Amino acid sequence: AIVKLCGPCTSFESSGGSIGSLLNIIRTLSVVLLTSESGYDHMNEDRRKNLLALKYECLLALEALSANQAVQNTIISDAIPALIQFLTQLVEGVNPSTACDKDDIICSALNTIHCLISLPSASSVAVKDIISSLVIILNCGGRKSDTRLQEMSIDLLHAIAFGKSGISRNGGLLFSGVLQSVASLLGGTGIPLKMLQSLEIIELIISDIDSTSPTRRPTGNDAMLLRFVNDMTSQEQFLKALIATMVATKGSGELSVRPLYGPPLLFQEDANSHFSTSNAIKLLFDMSSLLCSDATGIGKELFLRLLMLKNVRGAAETVAFTCSQFIHILMDEANGICVPQNPADRESFLDVKLPVMRSLLLEGLSTSLDECMSSDSSREHAEALICDFRIPQLCLSFCQSKSVSQAAFELYENIVLPLPIDKMGDLLLADESSLITLFDLVTGQNNLVHDLEHSKQTFAYTLGNLAKSGLLSVAVERFGVRNNAIAALCASIQGSEGGNIDDTENSLPRICLESLAAILCNNKGNTVGMEITALEARTMAAAIGKDLSRTLLDRFFTQASLETTFDEAIDHSLDRSAISQSAEARLLCSLASFPESLDVLRKVGGLEAIGLIAHEGELAAIRAIHNACELSPKSVIDVDAHISIMEALIHVETILSADPSNASRLREVAILCLQIVANLSQNAVTKLAVQSAEQSYGCVTAAECIISASSKQVSETWKVDPAPVVVVKTEANGTLISDDLDEDTSSIGKSLNESTQKTNGSLKLGDLVLIDSITSSKQTPPSKTRKGKKIDQLEGIVAYLGPVKFKPGNDWVGIKLIGASAGLGRNDGCVQGVRYFDCGDNKKAGLFVKTNTVKKQNFQAEAEAEAIEETEVRVEVVTEEKVMTKPLVMQRKRVWGQLLLKDDLTLERASFSLLLSLSVSKPHRDLMMQSMNLIDEMSYIIQVPNAVSDLRCSALDLLVSFTPHLDKADRRLTHLFSTIVESRMRTLQISREKREQTESKQLIGLAISGLQNLFCPFMDAEEKSRSMKLSSDLFMYLTDSLYKGPKSRRVAVSIEDGQLFYCLASFLVRSLGIQSLVESILSVKFVSSVIRFIMMTAGVASFDRNIPILVEIDGGDYWNAALSHYLFYLSCNMTQSSQEHLGMSYELLIPDVEASPLYFRFCLKHIAESKLGAASVSAKQILANLN
């Protein structure tokens, strides 16, 4: 009572004997604790109990005195050793007292020691000996009192471990057996109340072990590691409990596995502890990495045996889940659960511990999943686990890590690769990073797998399967990684051996090529069209253009060798077609669709390969050759691509005959081939190669067949019956070979008769008609004469149909008279103040008649009738059957006719373009000119209605090109050209539609050119007179319409106008020297028109009727040339005889024409001074004549 009362209150500074007494008492209490009970009489039980009670009171007294700072040093120096020795005696000794009394005293001793060691002055040495007693207490359990002692011992150990650093370092706790005792306690079946403190003690021991050997290599300091491994061999249950705790961590999705590792550690929240499940997982990682770093291999074998649940049946699912969960936890290398907080420890963690653990876990996962996938009952669970933990992405990522790449690749190859492609695609293509990683691994970039080539092949196989399924292209587009994909795949293709892509299906370059083609295809499943930008095309051409070209050339050459080696009866077209439709062929043709990449490919043999593909009729290749013609025509010739194009065109007929359903594609093939051959034929450098090619004659035949089919289509559409070819055949003495004329001539005569029969309501505006002779009191229409036959008719165009106000009836026809009939009418389209139609300046060009007096004209039938009428010999109808059987001819027309479209004339235009370009070559021109059907069919096309008007100029241009090379007269052409001039002049007179006028001017210009070529050698006097009269009438109409028309008409002149005036002028000049022709066209009106033309084109800007001609835009060269011709013509006709023929002198004529006095002279002077050459000379001559 005195000690309890005085001890805590007596201060160190107090005077007297109080402190000394307390110190003596502490020593006395220490002696009492060490007093042996064995020295007394055993039979005196009361005395023994009193001594034990006295010791108990001494413990309480020491605990109370420990609060007094004045006596703490004495307590530490004297009492603590005594307490430790006393506790040791209690724990190790056998006491006669009851176990209950003993446990109470031990608890009191533990409490007292706990209080004393917490004193600041308590040294580590003083409390070190207590650890062994605590270990003994921890190892002795089974009763409730033992549990209480163990909990107190854990508390005391925790206080010693974290309060006395000298004891916890350098293996102090480890070699004292604390690790084994605490782990054994945690691994038991019970749930210790002090679990958190126990785990913290173990964590402290592990950190102590780890700090002594950071590299985990066998050294002299590994005694602690060996002791740790030795202790853990008997603590499997504790390790399993840690694994079970990790498995039970949240975040494993909906998957669940059997708890084969046993129960997990259950944590009770403790405000005084920071330990949690995460710390338990980190502890598992640290202990596992230590076990696996053991040089003896015992620790690694122990960990794997526990992890893999060896000797446990049906454990594969649980093991696979455990490994996956552990790997998933270790994925975060920056802020993960197991990442050390101390930066100094992270290097060892990242370089040593983490790779070792990942490698072991990947091996375990591969083994367990392999077992699961081999069983039908567990396969579904395994696939779900693979999806849930994203195993494929994990493998791809780890293949870029040197330490675990091999284990990750084996897992990928054995488990991921056999998965169904849809599941694999959903996983590998779920995010952008995985897709880019896959591309990198295929190319070998950051691929750290030991067998690099084998791994690249394996990943390429995956890529190929994804491409075939259509998943790859969709993912590339979704993530916007097209550039990454192209670069990676091109790099793999570029590395092919010898620059030749192996045709083996599973070779790396081949798979990458197929994958690249799938990505570039413009939609899923499309194997033809590819969507490529110009930049992509140039990049790929530079990277793999040479490889693609070499591969295709080698394949074609090999195929050619096979075709010459094996039986020629075998059809090899399918093999060549397979090469042409291969991925490398499609890709090469797509690259060549851009000028930038085409130039690159041309330098590496790409154009030659494309030419071979085009030979098989592949549209993309033909397009590429078409582009090459614009870029470098000579390069096409250099690689004989023009031969391939011509053969592709010739083969169209054969292919179309076999498969008419492919007509749309073959139509485009034919158009492109025709255009290519035509373009090359027009080029000065390449035309000789085309003309000298044997295949060019087949192209001419193809073009002729197309035109023939088009003509047949036209005749069916417009009900035009093509006439047979008429050939005059006579003996040398002029007698007939055949006399069967009646049937043929009667049929043509019947055609003519039908063409001029009386109309009954079938007239329409614009029809060309003949009107029966009409007499007038003032004038009588002139008569036409044909071979002595007198025909009294007027010629005109239907300008009005319907009722009139000045006469009863609804069958009136308003006629605008033309040609020689112009001026013989009775009005200008206006009667009694009502305007029915317009006749322009001619006041007597209008006429109204009844429909029963009108006859429609048919120029073709009329021409045929005239030819028969004027030919004094019998004729024989010679048709194409003489050369080729009629069924074959009709069959060819039907085949090519399948390519024609009524609303698209591109094919016909291309055919005419080819014929025109090759017509400059004599052999090709002779071939065309020998085809009489071709000439007739072009004649039909020229004269059909407007539905095919776009072809008229081409057809006429081709016919005109024949005229300089005729060796005998062809009355058909002469009549055709004259008819065109006459009919188109009428169109110019009545039509105000710009398109029709432009076309008419073009046709007239061509027809005039044809007449010029036929004029001297083959025309008789009547034909010359007719053509010259038509030309002069047209010239007068065109000139007067410009001169008298509004200014806007002169401002709007076009190059077609200049060309037409030039053609007319050059043709009219041909009349000079032939007096009869000069007199036939020389009139006051004609000379007036010539003077007006000279004034309009003199270039006098102040003249209000001046035509402002721009050389670059309006064809000024044509206008100047026409001016020179008309000046020359006028200068040649300023003779006395000409003036007599005119009936007046130029001195009187010119003032009536010129707008102001002497203006014509002013224009001539301006021409003489400003123009050069013939125009200036002729102007001076005219001025001299006038003066």
Short mmCIF file of N, CA and C in Angstrom, two decimals, residues 238-336:
data_model
loop_
_atom_site.label_atom_id
_atom_site.label_comp_id
_atom_site.label_asym_id
_atom_site.label_seq_id
_atom_site.Cartn_x
_atom_site.Cartn_y
_atom_site.Cartn_z
N PHE A 238 -0.63 -21.15 -44.61
CA PHE A 238 -0.63 -19.70 -44.58
C PHE A 238 -0.51 -19.13 -46.00
N LEU A 239 0.38 -19.73 -46.82
CA LEU A 239 0.52 -19.27 -48.19
C LEU A 239 -0.76 -19.49 -48.99
N LYS A 240 -1.43 -20.61 -48.79
CA LYS A 240 -2.69 -20.84 -49.47
C LYS A 240 -3.75 -19.83 -49.05
N ALA A 241 -3.69 -19.47 -47.74
CA ALA A 241 -4.66 -18.48 -47.27
C ALA A 241 -4.45 -17.13 -47.96
N LEU A 242 -3.17 -16.77 -48.15
CA LEU A 242 -2.89 -15.53 -48.88
C LEU A 242 -3.39 -15.62 -50.33
N ILE A 243 -3.16 -16.77 -50.99
CA ILE A 243 -3.64 -16.95 -52.36
C ILE A 243 -5.16 -16.88 -52.41
N ALA A 244 -5.80 -17.52 -51.45
CA ALA A 244 -7.27 -17.49 -51.41
C ALA A 244 -7.78 -16.07 -51.20
N THR A 245 -7.05 -15.29 -50.41
CA THR A 245 -7.43 -13.89 -50.21
C THR A 245 -7.34 -13.11 -51.51
N MET A 246 -6.28 -13.36 -52.26
CA MET A 246 -6.12 -12.69 -53.54
C MET A 246 -7.21 -13.11 -54.53
N VAL A 247 -7.55 -14.38 -54.56
CA VAL A 247 -8.58 -14.88 -55.46
C VAL A 247 -9.94 -14.25 -55.13
N ALA A 248 -10.18 -14.01 -53.86
CA ALA A 248 -11.47 -13.46 -53.45
C ALA A 248 -11.58 -11.96 -53.65
N THR A 249 -10.53 -11.34 -54.17
CA THR A 249 -10.55 -9.90 -54.38
C THR A 249 -11.63 -9.53 -55.39
N LYS A 250 -12.29 -8.44 -55.18
CA LYS A 250 -13.32 -7.98 -56.11
C LYS A 250 -12.67 -7.56 -57.42
N GLY A 251 -13.44 -7.69 -58.49
CA GLY A 251 -12.94 -7.27 -59.80
C GLY A 251 -12.80 -8.42 -60.77
N SER A 252 -13.22 -9.62 -60.39
CA SER A 252 -13.10 -10.78 -61.27
C SER A 252 -14.36 -11.00 -62.10
N GLY A 253 -15.23 -10.02 -62.17
CA GLY A 253 -16.42 -10.12 -63.02
C GLY A 253 -17.41 -11.12 -62.47
N GLU A 254 -18.08 -11.80 -63.38
CA GLU A 254 -19.12 -12.75 -62.98
C GLU A 254 -18.56 -14.16 -62.81
N LEU A 255 -17.26 -14.34 -63.06
CA LEU A 255 -16.67 -15.67 -62.94
C LEU A 255 -16.53 -16.06 -61.48
N SER A 256 -16.69 -17.32 -61.23
CA SER A 256 -16.50 -17.86 -59.86
C SER A 256 -15.84 -19.22 -59.98
N VAL A 257 -15.01 -19.56 -59.01
CA VAL A 257 -14.31 -20.84 -59.01
C VAL A 257 -14.45 -21.48 -57.64
N ARG A 258 -14.15 -22.76 -57.61
CA ARG A 258 -14.21 -23.47 -56.33
C ARG A 258 -13.08 -23.02 -55.41
N PRO A 259 -13.36 -22.88 -54.11
CA PRO A 259 -12.32 -22.42 -53.16
C PRO A 259 -11.36 -23.53 -52.77
N LEU A 260 -10.56 -23.95 -53.72
CA LEU A 260 -9.65 -25.08 -53.48
C LEU A 260 -8.42 -24.67 -52.69
N TYR A 261 -8.17 -23.38 -52.51
CA TYR A 261 -7.01 -22.94 -51.74
C TYR A 261 -7.34 -22.83 -50.25
N GLY A 262 -8.57 -23.07 -49.89
CA GLY A 262 -8.97 -22.93 -48.50
C GLY A 262 -9.59 -21.57 -48.25
N PRO A 263 -9.89 -21.31 -46.97
CA PRO A 263 -10.53 -20.03 -46.64
C PRO A 263 -9.54 -18.87 -46.73
N PRO A 264 -10.01 -17.71 -47.17
CA PRO A 264 -9.13 -16.54 -47.21
C PRO A 264 -8.98 -15.90 -45.84
N LEU A 265 -8.06 -14.99 -45.74
CA LEU A 265 -7.91 -14.22 -44.51
C LEU A 265 -9.05 -13.21 -44.43
N LEU A 266 -9.69 -13.20 -43.23
CA LEU A 266 -10.81 -12.27 -43.02
C LEU A 266 -10.34 -11.16 -42.11
N PHE A 267 -10.51 -9.94 -42.56
CA PHE A 267 -10.00 -8.79 -41.82
C PHE A 267 -11.14 -8.11 -41.08
N GLN A 268 -10.88 -7.82 -39.80
CA GLN A 268 -11.79 -7.00 -39.01
C GLN A 268 -11.21 -5.61 -38.93
N GLU A 269 -12.07 -4.66 -39.22
CA GLU A 269 -11.58 -3.28 -39.23
C GLU A 269 -11.01 -2.90 -37.89
N ASP A 270 -9.84 -2.35 -37.92
CA ASP A 270 -9.14 -1.93 -36.70
C ASP A 270 -8.61 -0.53 -36.92
N ALA A 271 -9.07 0.36 -36.08
CA ALA A 271 -8.67 1.76 -36.26
C ALA A 271 -7.18 1.95 -36.05
N ASN A 272 -6.54 1.04 -35.33
CA ASN A 272 -5.12 1.18 -35.02
C ASN A 272 -4.23 0.52 -36.07
N SER A 273 -4.82 -0.06 -37.13
CA SER A 273 -4.01 -0.76 -38.13
C SER A 273 -4.36 -0.24 -39.51
N HIS A 274 -3.33 -0.16 -40.34
CA HIS A 274 -3.54 0.29 -41.71
C HIS A 274 -3.58 -0.88 -42.69
N PHE A 275 -3.49 -2.10 -42.17
CA PHE A 275 -3.41 -3.26 -43.03
C PHE A 275 -4.78 -3.59 -43.62
N SER A 276 -4.76 -4.13 -44.90
CA SER A 276 -6.01 -4.47 -45.57
C SER A 276 -5.74 -5.61 -46.55
N THR A 277 -6.76 -5.92 -47.36
CA THR A 277 -6.62 -6.99 -48.36
C THR A 277 -5.50 -6.67 -49.35
N SER A 278 -5.39 -5.41 -49.74
CA SER A 278 -4.34 -5.02 -50.67
C SER A 278 -2.96 -5.32 -50.12
N ASN A 279 -2.80 -5.07 -48.80
CA ASN A 279 -1.52 -5.37 -48.17
C ASN A 279 -1.26 -6.87 -48.14
N ALA A 280 -2.33 -7.64 -47.97
CA ALA A 280 -2.17 -9.09 -47.98
C ALA A 280 -1.70 -9.56 -49.36
N ILE A 281 -2.25 -8.96 -50.43
CA ILE A 281 -1.83 -9.33 -51.79
C ILE A 281 -0.38 -8.93 -52.02
N LYS A 282 -0.01 -7.76 -51.55
CA LYS A 282 1.39 -7.34 -51.69
C LYS A 282 2.31 -8.28 -50.91
N LEU A 283 1.85 -8.69 -49.72
CA LEU A 283 2.65 -9.64 -48.94
C LEU A 283 2.81 -10.95 -49.69
N LEU A 284 1.73 -11.40 -50.36
CA LEU A 284 1.82 -12.63 -51.16
C LEU A 284 2.85 -12.47 -52.26
N PHE A 285 2.82 -11.31 -52.95
CA PHE A 285 3.79 -11.08 -54.02
C PHE A 285 5.22 -11.08 -53.48
N ASP A 286 5.45 -10.38 -52.35
CA ASP A 286 6.81 -10.30 -51.80
C ASP A 286 7.31 -11.66 -51.37
N MET A 287 6.45 -12.42 -50.70
CA MET A 287 6.86 -13.76 -50.23
C MET A 287 7.08 -14.69 -51.42
N SER A 288 6.21 -14.59 -52.45
CA SER A 288 6.35 -15.47 -53.61
C SER A 288 7.63 -15.14 -54.37
N SER A 289 7.93 -13.86 -54.54
CA SER A 289 9.15 -13.49 -55.26
C SER A 289 10.39 -13.93 -54.50
N LEU A 290 10.32 -13.89 -53.14
CA LEU A 290 11.46 -14.39 -52.35
C LEU A 290 11.62 -15.90 -52.51
N LEU A 291 10.49 -16.61 -52.50
CA LEU A 291 10.57 -18.06 -52.67
C LEU A 291 11.15 -18.43 -54.03
N CYS A 292 10.74 -17.70 -55.06
CA CYS A 292 11.19 -18.02 -56.42
C CYS A 292 12.63 -17.57 -56.67
N SER A 293 13.17 -16.72 -55.80
CA SER A 293 14.55 -16.27 -55.98
C SER A 293 15.55 -17.16 -55.27
N ASP A 294 15.05 -18.18 -54.61
CA ASP A 294 15.93 -19.11 -53.91
C ASP A 294 16.79 -19.88 -54.91
N ALA A 295 18.10 -19.86 -54.68
CA ALA A 295 19.01 -20.51 -55.62
C ALA A 295 18.86 -22.02 -55.60
N THR A 296 18.41 -22.57 -54.50
CA THR A 296 18.27 -24.03 -54.41
C THR A 296 17.06 -24.55 -55.18
N GLY A 297 16.12 -23.66 -55.50
CA GLY A 297 14.92 -24.08 -56.22
C GLY A 297 13.84 -24.64 -55.33
N ILE A 298 14.12 -24.77 -54.03
CA ILE A 298 13.12 -25.34 -53.12
C ILE A 298 11.92 -24.38 -52.99
N GLY A 299 12.27 -23.10 -52.85
CA GLY A 299 11.20 -22.13 -52.68
C GLY A 299 10.31 -22.03 -53.92
N LYS A 300 10.91 -22.03 -55.10
CA LYS A 300 10.13 -21.96 -56.33
C LYS A 300 9.24 -23.18 -56.49
N GLU A 301 9.80 -24.35 -56.16
CA GLU A 301 9.01 -25.57 -56.26
C GLU A 301 7.83 -25.53 -55.28
N LEU A 302 8.08 -24.97 -54.10
CA LEU A 302 7.01 -24.86 -53.10
C LEU A 302 5.90 -23.94 -53.60
N PHE A 303 6.27 -22.78 -54.14
CA PHE A 303 5.27 -21.83 -54.62
C PHE A 303 4.45 -22.42 -55.77
N LEU A 304 5.12 -23.04 -56.73
CA LEU A 304 4.39 -23.60 -57.86
C LEU A 304 3.48 -24.74 -57.45
N ARG A 305 3.94 -25.53 -56.49
CA ARG A 305 3.10 -26.65 -56.02
C ARG A 305 1.82 -26.14 -55.37
N LEU A 306 1.98 -25.05 -54.60
CA LEU A 306 0.80 -24.47 -53.95
C LEU A 306 -0.09 -23.75 -54.97
N LEU A 307 0.54 -22.99 -55.87
CA LEU A 307 -0.23 -22.23 -56.84
C LEU A 307 -0.98 -23.16 -57.79
N MET A 308 -0.32 -24.19 -58.29
CA MET A 308 -0.92 -25.07 -59.29
C MET A 308 -1.79 -26.15 -58.69
N LEU A 309 -1.88 -26.17 -57.35
CA LEU A 309 -2.72 -27.16 -56.66
C LEU A 309 -2.44 -28.57 -57.18
N LYS A 310 -1.17 -28.91 -57.15
CA LYS A 310 -0.79 -30.23 -57.63
C LYS A 310 -1.40 -31.30 -56.74
N ASN A 311 -1.70 -32.39 -57.40
CA ASN A 311 -2.35 -33.52 -56.75
C ASN A 311 -3.79 -33.22 -56.34
N VAL A 312 -4.35 -32.14 -56.85
CA VAL A 312 -5.76 -31.82 -56.61
C VAL A 312 -6.51 -31.98 -57.93
N ARG A 313 -7.43 -32.91 -57.99
CA ARG A 313 -8.14 -33.18 -59.24
C ARG A 313 -9.16 -32.06 -59.54
N GLY A 314 -9.26 -31.72 -60.84
CA GLY A 314 -10.24 -30.72 -61.24
C GLY A 314 -9.91 -29.31 -60.81
N ALA A 315 -8.63 -29.04 -60.64
CA ALA A 315 -8.23 -27.73 -60.13
C ALA A 315 -7.86 -26.75 -61.26
N ALA A 316 -7.95 -27.17 -62.53
CA ALA A 316 -7.46 -26.34 -63.63
C ALA A 316 -8.21 -25.02 -63.71
N GLU A 317 -9.53 -25.05 -63.54
CA GLU A 317 -10.29 -23.80 -63.64
C GLU A 317 -9.88 -22.82 -62.54
N THR A 318 -9.72 -23.35 -61.32
CA THR A 318 -9.33 -22.48 -60.21
C THR A 318 -7.94 -21.92 -60.42
N VAL A 319 -7.01 -22.76 -60.88
CA VAL A 319 -5.64 -22.31 -61.10
C VAL A 319 -5.59 -21.26 -62.21
N ALA A 320 -6.33 -21.49 -63.30
CA ALA A 320 -6.35 -20.53 -64.40
C ALA A 320 -6.90 -19.18 -63.94
N PHE A 321 -7.95 -19.26 -63.14
CA PHE A 321 -8.51 -18.02 -62.62
C PHE A 321 -7.52 -17.31 -61.71
N THR A 322 -6.84 -18.06 -60.85
CA THR A 322 -5.88 -17.49 -59.90
C THR A 322 -4.73 -16.80 -60.65
N CYS A 323 -4.17 -17.51 -61.63
CA CYS A 323 -3.07 -16.92 -62.40
C CYS A 323 -3.53 -15.66 -63.14
N SER A 324 -4.71 -15.74 -63.72
CA SER A 324 -5.23 -14.57 -64.44
C SER A 324 -5.44 -13.40 -63.50
N GLN A 325 -5.99 -13.70 -62.32
CA GLN A 325 -6.24 -12.63 -61.35
C GLN A 325 -4.93 -12.00 -60.88
N PHE A 326 -3.96 -12.83 -60.60
CA PHE A 326 -2.68 -12.34 -60.12
C PHE A 326 -2.00 -11.50 -61.22
N ILE A 327 -2.02 -12.00 -62.48
CA ILE A 327 -1.42 -11.23 -63.59
C ILE A 327 -2.14 -9.91 -63.77
N HIS A 328 -3.45 -9.96 -63.66
CA HIS A 328 -4.24 -8.73 -63.80
C HIS A 328 -3.85 -7.71 -62.74
N ILE A 329 -3.62 -8.16 -61.52
CA ILE A 329 -3.23 -7.26 -60.44
C ILE A 329 -1.85 -6.66 -60.71
N LEU A 330 -0.97 -7.46 -61.33
CA LEU A 330 0.40 -7.00 -61.57
C LEU A 330 0.55 -6.17 -62.84
N MET A 331 -0.53 -5.89 -63.55
CA MET A 331 -0.43 -5.15 -64.82
C MET A 331 -0.03 -3.69 -64.61
N ASP A 332 -0.48 -3.10 -63.53
CA ASP A 332 -0.18 -1.69 -63.28
C ASP A 332 1.22 -1.57 -62.70
N GLU A 333 2.15 -1.10 -63.51
CA GLU A 333 3.55 -1.00 -63.08
C GLU A 333 3.88 0.34 -62.45
N ALA A 334 2.92 1.24 -62.44
CA ALA A 334 3.19 2.57 -61.88
C ALA A 334 2.58 2.74 -60.50
N ASN A 335 1.32 2.41 -60.38
CA ASN A 335 0.62 2.64 -59.10
C ASN A 335 -0.09 1.39 -58.62
N GLY A 336 0.39 0.24 -59.01
CA GLY A 336 -0.26 -1.01 -58.63
C GLY A 336 -0.09 -1.34 -57.14
#
